[in-house]
PDB file of C-alpha atoms and ligand atoms in Angstrom:
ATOM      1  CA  UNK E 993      18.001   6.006  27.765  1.00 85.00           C
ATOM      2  CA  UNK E 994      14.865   4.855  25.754  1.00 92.00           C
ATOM      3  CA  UNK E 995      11.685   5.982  27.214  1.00 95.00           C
ATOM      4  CA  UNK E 996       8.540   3.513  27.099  1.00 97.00           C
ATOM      5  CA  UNK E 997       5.547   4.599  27.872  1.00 98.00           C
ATOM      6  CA  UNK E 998       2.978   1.492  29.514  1.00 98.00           C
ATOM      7  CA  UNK E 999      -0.908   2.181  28.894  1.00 97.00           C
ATOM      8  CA  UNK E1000      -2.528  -0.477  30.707  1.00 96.00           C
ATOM      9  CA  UNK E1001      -4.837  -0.605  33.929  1.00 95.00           C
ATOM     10  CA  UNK E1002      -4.115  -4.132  35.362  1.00 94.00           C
ATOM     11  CA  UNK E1003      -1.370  -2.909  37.645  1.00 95.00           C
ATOM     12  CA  UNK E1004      -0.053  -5.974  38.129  1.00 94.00           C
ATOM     13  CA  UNK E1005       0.564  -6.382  34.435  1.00 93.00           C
ATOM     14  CA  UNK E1006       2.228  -2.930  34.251  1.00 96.00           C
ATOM     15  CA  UNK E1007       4.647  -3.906  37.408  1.00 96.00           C
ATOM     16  CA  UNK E1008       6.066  -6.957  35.717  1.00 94.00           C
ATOM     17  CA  UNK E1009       6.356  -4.818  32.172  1.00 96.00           C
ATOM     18  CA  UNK E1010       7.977  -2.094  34.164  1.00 96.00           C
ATOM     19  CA  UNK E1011      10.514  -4.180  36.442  1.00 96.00           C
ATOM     20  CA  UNK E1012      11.660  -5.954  33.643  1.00 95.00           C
ATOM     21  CA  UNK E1013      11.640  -2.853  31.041  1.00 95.00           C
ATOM     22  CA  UNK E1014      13.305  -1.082  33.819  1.00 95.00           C
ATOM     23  CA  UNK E1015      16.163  -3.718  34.306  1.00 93.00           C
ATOM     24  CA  UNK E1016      16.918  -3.797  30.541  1.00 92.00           C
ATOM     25  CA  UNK E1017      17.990  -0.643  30.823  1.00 92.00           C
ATOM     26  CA  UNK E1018      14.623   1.239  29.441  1.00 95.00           C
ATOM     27  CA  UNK E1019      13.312   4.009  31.663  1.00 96.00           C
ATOM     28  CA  UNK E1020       9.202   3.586  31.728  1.00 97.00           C
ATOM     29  CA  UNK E1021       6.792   5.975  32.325  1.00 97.00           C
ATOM     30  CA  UNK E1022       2.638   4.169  33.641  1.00 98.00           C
ATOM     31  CA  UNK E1023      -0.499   5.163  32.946  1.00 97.00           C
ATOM     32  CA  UNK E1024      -3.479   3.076  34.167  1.00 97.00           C
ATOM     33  CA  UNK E1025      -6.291   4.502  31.803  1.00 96.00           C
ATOM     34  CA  UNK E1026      -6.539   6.173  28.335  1.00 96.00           C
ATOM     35  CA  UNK E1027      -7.557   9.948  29.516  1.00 96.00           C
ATOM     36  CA  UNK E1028      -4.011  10.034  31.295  1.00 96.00           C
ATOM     37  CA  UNK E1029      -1.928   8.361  28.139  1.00 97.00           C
ATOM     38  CA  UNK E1030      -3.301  11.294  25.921  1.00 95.00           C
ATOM     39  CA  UNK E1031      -2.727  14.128  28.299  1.00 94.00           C
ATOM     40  CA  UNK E1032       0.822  12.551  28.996  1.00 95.00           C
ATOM     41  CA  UNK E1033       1.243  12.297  25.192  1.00 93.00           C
ATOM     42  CA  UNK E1034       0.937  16.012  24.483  1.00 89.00           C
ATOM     43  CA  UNK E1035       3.709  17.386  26.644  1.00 87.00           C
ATOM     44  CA  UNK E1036       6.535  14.092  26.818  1.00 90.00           C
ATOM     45  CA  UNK E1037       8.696  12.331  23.912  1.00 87.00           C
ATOM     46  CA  UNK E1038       8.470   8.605  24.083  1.00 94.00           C
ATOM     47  CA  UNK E1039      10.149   6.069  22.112  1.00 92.00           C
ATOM     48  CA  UNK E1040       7.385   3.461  22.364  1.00 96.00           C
ATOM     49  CA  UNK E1041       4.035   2.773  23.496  1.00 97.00           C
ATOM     50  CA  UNK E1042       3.159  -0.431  25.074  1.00 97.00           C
ATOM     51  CA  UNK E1043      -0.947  -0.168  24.667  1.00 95.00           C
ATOM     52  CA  UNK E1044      -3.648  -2.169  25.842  1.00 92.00           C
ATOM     53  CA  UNK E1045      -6.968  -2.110  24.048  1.00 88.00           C
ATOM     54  CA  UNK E1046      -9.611  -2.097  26.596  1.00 88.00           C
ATOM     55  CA  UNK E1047      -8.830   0.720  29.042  1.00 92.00           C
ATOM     56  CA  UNK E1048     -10.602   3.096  31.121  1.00 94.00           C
ATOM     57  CA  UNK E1049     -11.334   6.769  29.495  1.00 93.00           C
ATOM     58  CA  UNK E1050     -10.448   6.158  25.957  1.00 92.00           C
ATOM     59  CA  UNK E1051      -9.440   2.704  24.681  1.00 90.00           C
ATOM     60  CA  UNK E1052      -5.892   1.576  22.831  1.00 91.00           C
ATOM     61  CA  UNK E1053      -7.936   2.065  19.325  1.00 88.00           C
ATOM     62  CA  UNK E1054      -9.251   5.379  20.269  1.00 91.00           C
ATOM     63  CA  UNK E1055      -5.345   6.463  20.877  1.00 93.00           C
ATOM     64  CA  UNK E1056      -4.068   5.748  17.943  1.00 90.00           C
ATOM     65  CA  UNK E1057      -5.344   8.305  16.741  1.00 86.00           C
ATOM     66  CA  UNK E1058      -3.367  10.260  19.053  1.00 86.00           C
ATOM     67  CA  UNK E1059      -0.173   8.385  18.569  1.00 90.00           C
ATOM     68  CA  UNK E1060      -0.153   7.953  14.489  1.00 83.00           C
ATOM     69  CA  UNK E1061       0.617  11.389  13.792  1.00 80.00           C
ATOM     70  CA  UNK E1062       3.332  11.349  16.392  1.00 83.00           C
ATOM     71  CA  UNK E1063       4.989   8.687  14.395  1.00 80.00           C
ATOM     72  CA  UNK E1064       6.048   6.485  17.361  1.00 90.00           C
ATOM     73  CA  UNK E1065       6.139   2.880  17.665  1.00 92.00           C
ATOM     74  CA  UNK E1066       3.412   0.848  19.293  1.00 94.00           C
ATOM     75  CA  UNK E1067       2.974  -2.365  20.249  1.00 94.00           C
ATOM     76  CA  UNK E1068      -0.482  -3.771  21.368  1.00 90.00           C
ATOM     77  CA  UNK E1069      -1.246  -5.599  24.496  1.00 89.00           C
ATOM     78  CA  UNK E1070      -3.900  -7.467  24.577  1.00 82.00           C
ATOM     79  CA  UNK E1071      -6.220  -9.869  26.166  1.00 77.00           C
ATOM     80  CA  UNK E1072      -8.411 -10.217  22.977  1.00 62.00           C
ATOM     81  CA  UNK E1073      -6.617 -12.622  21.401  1.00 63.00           C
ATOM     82  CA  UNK E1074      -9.262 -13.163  18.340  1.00 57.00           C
ATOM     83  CA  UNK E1075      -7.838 -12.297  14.700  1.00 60.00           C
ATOM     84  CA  UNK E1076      -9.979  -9.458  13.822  1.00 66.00           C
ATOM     85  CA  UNK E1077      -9.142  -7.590  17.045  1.00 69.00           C
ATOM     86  CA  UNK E1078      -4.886  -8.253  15.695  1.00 67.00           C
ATOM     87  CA  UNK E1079      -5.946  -7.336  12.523  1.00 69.00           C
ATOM     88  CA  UNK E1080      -7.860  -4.381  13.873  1.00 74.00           C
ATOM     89  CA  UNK E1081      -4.729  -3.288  15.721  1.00 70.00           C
ATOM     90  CA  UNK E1082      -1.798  -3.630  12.982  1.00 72.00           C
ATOM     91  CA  UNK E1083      -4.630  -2.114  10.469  1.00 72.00           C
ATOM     92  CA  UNK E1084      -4.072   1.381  12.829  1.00 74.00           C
ATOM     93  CA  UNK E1085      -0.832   1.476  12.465  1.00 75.00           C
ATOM     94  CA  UNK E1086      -0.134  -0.491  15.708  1.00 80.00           C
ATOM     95  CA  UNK E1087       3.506  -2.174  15.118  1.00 83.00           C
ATOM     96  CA  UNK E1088       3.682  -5.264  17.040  1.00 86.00           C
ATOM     97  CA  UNK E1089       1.167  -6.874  19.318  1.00 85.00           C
ATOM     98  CA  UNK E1090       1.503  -9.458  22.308  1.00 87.00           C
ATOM     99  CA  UNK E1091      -1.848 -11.424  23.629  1.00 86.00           C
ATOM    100  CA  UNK E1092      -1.892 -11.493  27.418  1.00 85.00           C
ATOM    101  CA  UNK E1093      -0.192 -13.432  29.160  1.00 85.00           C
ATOM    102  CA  UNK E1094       2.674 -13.425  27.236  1.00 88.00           C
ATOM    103  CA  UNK E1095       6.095 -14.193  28.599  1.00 90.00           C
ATOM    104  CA  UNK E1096       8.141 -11.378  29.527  1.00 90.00           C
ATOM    105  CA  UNK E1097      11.256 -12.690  27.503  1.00 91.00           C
ATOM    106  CA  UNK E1098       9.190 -12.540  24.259  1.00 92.00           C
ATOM    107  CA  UNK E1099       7.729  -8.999  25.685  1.00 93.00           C
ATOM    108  CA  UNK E1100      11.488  -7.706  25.244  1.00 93.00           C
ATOM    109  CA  UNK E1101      12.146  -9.189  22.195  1.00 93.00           C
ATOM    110  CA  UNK E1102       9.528  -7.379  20.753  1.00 93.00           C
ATOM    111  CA  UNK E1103      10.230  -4.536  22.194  1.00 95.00           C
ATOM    112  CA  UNK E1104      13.916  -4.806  20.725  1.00 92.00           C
ATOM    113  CA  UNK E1105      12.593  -5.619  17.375  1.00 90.00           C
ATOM    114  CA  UNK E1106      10.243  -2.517  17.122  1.00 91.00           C
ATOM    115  CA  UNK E1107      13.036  -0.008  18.172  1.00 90.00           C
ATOM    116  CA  UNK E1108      15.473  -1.875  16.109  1.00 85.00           C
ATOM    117  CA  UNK E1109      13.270  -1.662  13.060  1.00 82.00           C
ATOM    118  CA  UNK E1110      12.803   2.503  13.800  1.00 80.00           C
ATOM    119  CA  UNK E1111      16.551   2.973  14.379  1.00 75.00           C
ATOM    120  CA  UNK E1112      15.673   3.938  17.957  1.00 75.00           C
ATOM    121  CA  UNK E1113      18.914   3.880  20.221  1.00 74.00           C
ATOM    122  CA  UNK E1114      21.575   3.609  17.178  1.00 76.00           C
ATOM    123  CA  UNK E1115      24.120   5.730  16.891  1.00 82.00           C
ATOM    124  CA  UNK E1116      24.353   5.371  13.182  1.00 86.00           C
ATOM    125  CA  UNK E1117      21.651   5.052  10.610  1.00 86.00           C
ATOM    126  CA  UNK E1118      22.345   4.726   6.800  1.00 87.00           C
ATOM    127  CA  UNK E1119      20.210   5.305   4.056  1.00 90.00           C
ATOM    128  CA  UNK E1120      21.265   5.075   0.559  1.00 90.00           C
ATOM    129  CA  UNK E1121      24.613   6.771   0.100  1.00 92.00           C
ATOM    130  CA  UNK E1122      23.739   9.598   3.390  1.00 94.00           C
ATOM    131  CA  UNK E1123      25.154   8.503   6.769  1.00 93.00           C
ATOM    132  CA  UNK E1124      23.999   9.695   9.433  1.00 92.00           C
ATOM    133  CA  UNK E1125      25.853   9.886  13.018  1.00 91.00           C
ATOM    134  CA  UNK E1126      23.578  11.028  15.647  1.00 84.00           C
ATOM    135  CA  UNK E1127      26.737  10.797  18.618  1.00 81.00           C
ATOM    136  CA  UNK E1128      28.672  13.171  16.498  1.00 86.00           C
ATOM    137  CA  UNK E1129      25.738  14.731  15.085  1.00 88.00           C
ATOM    138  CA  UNK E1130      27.415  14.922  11.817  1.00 93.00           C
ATOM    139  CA  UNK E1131      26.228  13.486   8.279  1.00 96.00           C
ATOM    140  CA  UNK E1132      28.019  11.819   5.245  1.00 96.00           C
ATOM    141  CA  UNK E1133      27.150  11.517   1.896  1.00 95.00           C
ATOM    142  CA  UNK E1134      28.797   9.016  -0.474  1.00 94.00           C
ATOM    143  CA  UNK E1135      31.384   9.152   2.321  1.00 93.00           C
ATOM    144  CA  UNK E1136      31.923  12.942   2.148  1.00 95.00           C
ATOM    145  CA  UNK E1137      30.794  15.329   5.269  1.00 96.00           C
ATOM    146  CA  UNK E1138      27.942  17.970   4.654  1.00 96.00           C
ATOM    147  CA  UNK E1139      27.087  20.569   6.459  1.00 96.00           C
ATOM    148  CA  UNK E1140      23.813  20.857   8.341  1.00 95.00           C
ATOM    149  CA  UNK E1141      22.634  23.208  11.039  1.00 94.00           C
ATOM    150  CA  UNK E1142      21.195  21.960  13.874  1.00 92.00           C
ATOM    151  CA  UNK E1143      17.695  22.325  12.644  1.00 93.00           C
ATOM    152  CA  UNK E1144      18.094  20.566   9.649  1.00 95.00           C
ATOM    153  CA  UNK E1145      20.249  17.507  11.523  1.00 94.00           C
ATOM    154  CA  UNK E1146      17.342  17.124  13.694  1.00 92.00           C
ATOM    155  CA  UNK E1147      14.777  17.546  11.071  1.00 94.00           C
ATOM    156  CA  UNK E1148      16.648  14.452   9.041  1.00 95.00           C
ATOM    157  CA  UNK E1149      17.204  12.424  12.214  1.00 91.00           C
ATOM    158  CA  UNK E1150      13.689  12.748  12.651  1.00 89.00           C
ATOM    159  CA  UNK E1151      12.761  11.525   9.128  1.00 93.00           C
ATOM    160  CA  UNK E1152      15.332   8.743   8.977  1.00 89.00           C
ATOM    161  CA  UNK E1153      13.941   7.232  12.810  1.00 82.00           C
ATOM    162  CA  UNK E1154      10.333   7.281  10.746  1.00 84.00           C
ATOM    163  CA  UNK E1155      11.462   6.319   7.105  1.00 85.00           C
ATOM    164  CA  UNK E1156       7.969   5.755   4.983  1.00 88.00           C
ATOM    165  CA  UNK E1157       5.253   7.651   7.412  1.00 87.00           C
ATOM    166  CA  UNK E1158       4.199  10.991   6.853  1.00 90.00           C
ATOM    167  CA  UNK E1159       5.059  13.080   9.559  1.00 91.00           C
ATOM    168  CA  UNK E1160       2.939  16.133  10.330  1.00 90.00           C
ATOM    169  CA  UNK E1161       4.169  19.904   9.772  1.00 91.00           C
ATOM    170  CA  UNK E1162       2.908  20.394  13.306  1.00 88.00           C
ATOM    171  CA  UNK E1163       5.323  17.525  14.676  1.00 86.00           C
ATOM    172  CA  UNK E1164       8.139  18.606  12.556  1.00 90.00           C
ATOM    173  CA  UNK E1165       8.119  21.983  14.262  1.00 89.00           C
ATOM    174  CA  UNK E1166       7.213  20.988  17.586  1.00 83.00           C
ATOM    175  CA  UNK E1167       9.851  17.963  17.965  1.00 83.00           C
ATOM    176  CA  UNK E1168      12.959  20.094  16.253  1.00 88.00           C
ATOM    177  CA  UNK E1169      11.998  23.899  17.285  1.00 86.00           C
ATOM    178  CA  UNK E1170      10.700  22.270  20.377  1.00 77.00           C
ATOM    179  CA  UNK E1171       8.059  25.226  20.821  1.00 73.00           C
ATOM    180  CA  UNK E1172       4.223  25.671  20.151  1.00 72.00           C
ATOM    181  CA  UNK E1173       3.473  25.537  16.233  1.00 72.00           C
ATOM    182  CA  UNK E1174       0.924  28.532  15.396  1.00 73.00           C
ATOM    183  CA  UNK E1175       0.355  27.313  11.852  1.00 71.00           C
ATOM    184  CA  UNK E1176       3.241  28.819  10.115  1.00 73.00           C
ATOM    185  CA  UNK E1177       4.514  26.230   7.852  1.00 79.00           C
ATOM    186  CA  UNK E1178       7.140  28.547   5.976  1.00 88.00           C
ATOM    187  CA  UNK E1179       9.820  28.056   8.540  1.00 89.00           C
ATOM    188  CA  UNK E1180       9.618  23.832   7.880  1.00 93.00           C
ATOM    189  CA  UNK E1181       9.221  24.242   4.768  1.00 95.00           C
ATOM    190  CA  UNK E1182      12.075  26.240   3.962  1.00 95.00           C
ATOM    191  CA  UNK E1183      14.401  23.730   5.888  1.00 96.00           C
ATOM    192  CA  UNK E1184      13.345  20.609   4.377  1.00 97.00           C
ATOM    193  CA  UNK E1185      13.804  22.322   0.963  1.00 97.00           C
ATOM    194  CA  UNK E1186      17.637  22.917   1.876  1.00 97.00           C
ATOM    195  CA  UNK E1187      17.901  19.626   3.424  1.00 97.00           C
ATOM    196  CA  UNK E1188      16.577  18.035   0.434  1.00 97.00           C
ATOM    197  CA  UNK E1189      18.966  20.013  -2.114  1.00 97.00           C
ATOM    198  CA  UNK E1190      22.045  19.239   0.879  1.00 96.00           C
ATOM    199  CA  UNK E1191      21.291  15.475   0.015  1.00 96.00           C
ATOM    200  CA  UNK E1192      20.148  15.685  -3.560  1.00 95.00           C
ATOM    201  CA  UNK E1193      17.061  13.740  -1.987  1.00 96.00           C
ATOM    202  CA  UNK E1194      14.266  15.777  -4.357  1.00 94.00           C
ATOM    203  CA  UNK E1195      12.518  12.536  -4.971  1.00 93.00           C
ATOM    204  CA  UNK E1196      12.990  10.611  -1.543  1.00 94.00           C
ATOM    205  CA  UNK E1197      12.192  13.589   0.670  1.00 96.00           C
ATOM    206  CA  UNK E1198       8.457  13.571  -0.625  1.00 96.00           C
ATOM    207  CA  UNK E1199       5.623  16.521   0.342  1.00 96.00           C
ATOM    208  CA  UNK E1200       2.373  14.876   1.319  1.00 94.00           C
ATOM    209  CA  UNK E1201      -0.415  17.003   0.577  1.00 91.00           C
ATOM    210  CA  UNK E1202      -2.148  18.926   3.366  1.00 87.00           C
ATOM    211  CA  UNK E1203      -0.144  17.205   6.023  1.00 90.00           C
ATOM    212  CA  UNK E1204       3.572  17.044   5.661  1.00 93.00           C
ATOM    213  CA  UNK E1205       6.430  15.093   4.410  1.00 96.00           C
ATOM    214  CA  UNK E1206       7.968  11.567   4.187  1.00 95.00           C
ATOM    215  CA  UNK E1207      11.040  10.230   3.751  1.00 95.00           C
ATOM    216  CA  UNK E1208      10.649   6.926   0.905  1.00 94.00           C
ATOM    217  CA  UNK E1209      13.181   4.277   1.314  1.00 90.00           C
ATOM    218  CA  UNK E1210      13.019   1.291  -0.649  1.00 84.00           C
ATOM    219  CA  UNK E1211      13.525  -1.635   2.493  1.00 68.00           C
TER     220      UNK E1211
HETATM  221 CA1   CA M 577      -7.298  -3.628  30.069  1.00 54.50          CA
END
């Protein structure tokens, strides 16, 4: 089940999202100021933010921060419905945005489109010749099988959900090892070099400098 996480302090806003989230089949998690959304954000996996701008504690713009370098889809709620405040939101990274009210049908087609467009919920994901099968957890390229261990199948599941950002040493490690990362980079490293030479992807599995790596696919 998809997990979406609702960042908004007009509770009656956040009960509509959630009932109809919920009976879409989406299993939401509320938080009714910004403080909250960033503690929650440290210690739980979601698969989408819904974020409102002006919040209690630290505001949707403020978060982003938080969220960019977790590389997880957000779409913007907001009341502000003047450009520069949507241009101000998509600038940050912010994937989507809806300008309160907005009808809860069009709330869920966004909400489709952004997990759609990050692969969320598919079973399989294809890029280039490399196929990837996340039910079976196996992997095809140019139609043949290759072997991964688990590490690396989660490390390119990972990079294929977030094709084009830069994702974070530190998130790498924490999402696939699922333990603390104390700043040793050699164990990543070494995996992504293996997974690159497994898919002959030396130029589309790129290093970024200082932070991590990024998958590049042409779309
Ligand atoms: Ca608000």
């Amino acid at each position: 089940m998809l997990k979406v996480l609702i960042v908004e302090d007009e509770r009656a806003i956040v009960d509509l999202i959630r009932l109809n989230l919920s009976a879409a089949g989406y299993q939401c998690t509320a938080v009714y100021n910004g403080l909250d959304a960033a503690d929650l954000l440290e210690n739980r996996r979601f698969d989408l933010i819904l974020l409102d701008v002006m919040l209690p504690g630290a505001d949707g713009y403020e978060l982003m921060d938080y969220i960019r370098p977790l590389g997880i889809p957000v779409i913007f709620i907001t009341a502000k419905h003047e450009v520069r405040d949507r241009v101000k939101g998509l600038k940050m990274g912010a994937d989507d945005y809806l300008v309160k009210p907005f009808d809860i049908v069009e709330l869920i087609a966004r909400v489709e489109t952004v997990l759609r467009r990050y692969h969320k919920g598919e079973k399989q994901i294809e890029v280039g010749d490399v196929l990837l099968d996340l039910e079976a957890h196996a992997v095809k390229k140019g139609g043949k099988p290759v072997n991964l261990t688990a590490k690396e199948f989660g490390l390119l599941a990972l990079f294929i959900q977030n094709k084009n950002i830069a994702l974070f040493r530190e998130v790498l490690y924490e999402k696939v090892w699922e333990g603390e990362y104390f700043g040793d980079s050699r164990t990543v490293d070494l995996h992504v070099q293996r997974l690159r030479k497994k898919l002959g992807w030396e130029n589309r599995l790129v290093t970024v400098h200082k932070i991590g790596y990024r998958l590049e696919v042409d779309e």
